[in-house]
CSV table of C-alpha atoms in Angstrom, one decimal:
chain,number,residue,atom,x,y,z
A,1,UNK,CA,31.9,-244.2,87.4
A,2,UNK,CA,30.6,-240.6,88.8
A,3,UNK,CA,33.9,-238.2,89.9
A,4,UNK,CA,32.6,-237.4,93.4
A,5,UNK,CA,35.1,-234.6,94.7
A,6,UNK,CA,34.5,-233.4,98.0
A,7,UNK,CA,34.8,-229.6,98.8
A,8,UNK,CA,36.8,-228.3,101.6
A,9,UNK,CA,33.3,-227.0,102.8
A,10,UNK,CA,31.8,-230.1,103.3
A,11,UNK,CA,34.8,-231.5,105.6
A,12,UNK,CA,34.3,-227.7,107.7
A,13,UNK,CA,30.7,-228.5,107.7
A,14,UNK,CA,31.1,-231.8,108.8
A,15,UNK,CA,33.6,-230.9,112.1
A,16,UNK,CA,31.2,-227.9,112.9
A,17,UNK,CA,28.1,-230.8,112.9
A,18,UNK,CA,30.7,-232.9,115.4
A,19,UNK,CA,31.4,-229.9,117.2
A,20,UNK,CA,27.9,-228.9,117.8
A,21,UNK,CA,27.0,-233.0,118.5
A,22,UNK,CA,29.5,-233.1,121.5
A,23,UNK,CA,28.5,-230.2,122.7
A,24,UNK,CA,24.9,-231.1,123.1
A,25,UNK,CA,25.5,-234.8,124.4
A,26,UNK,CA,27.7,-232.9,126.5
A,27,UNK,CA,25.3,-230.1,127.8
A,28,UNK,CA,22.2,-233.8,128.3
A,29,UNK,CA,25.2,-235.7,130.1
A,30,UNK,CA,25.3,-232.2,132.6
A,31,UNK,CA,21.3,-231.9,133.1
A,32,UNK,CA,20.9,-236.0,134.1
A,33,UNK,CA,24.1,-235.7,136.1
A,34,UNK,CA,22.6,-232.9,138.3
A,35,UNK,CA,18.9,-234.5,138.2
A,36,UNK,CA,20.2,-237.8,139.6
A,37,UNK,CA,22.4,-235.6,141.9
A,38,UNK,CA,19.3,-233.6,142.8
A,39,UNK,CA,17.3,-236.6,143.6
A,40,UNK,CA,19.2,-238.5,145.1
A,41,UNK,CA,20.3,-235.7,148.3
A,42,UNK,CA,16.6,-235.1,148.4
A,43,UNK,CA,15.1,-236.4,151.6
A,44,UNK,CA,11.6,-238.0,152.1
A,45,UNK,CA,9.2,-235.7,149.7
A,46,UNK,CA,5.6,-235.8,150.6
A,47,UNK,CA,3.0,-234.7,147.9
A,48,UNK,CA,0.0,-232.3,148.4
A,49,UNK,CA,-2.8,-234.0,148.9
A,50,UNK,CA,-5.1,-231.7,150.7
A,51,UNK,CA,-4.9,-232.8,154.2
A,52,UNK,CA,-3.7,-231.8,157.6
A,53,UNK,CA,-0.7,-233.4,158.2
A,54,UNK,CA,0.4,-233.3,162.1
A,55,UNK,CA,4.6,-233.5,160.9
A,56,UNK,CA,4.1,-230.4,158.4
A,57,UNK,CA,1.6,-228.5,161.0
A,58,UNK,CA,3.9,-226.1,163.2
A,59,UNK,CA,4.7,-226.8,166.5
A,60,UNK,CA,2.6,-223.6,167.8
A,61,UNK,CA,-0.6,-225.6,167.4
């Protein structure tokens, strides 16, 4: 049977790794939360497509 002693290093290590896991899913968990946010108080988006569209022209024409 191997003697398998862990080091006071290893436990720092490990709470640093949490540390730095929560912090990222917290930092994705932010970014989708404002995208969805984003995209859902956006109102009708119309692409470019090269055209002349009378509802984008200005009223001066």
């Amino acid at each position: 049977m191997a003697i398998r002693v862990e080091h006071e290093l290893h436990a720092r290590r490990l709470s640093r790794n949490v540390g730095v896991g929560l912090t990222l899913v917290g930092f994705a968990a932010l970014v989708f939360a404002v995208s969805v946010v984003k995209i859902s108080t956006t109102g009708p988006v119309q692409g470019f497509d090269h055209t002349i569209r009378p509802e984008l022209a200005g009223a001066d024409e």
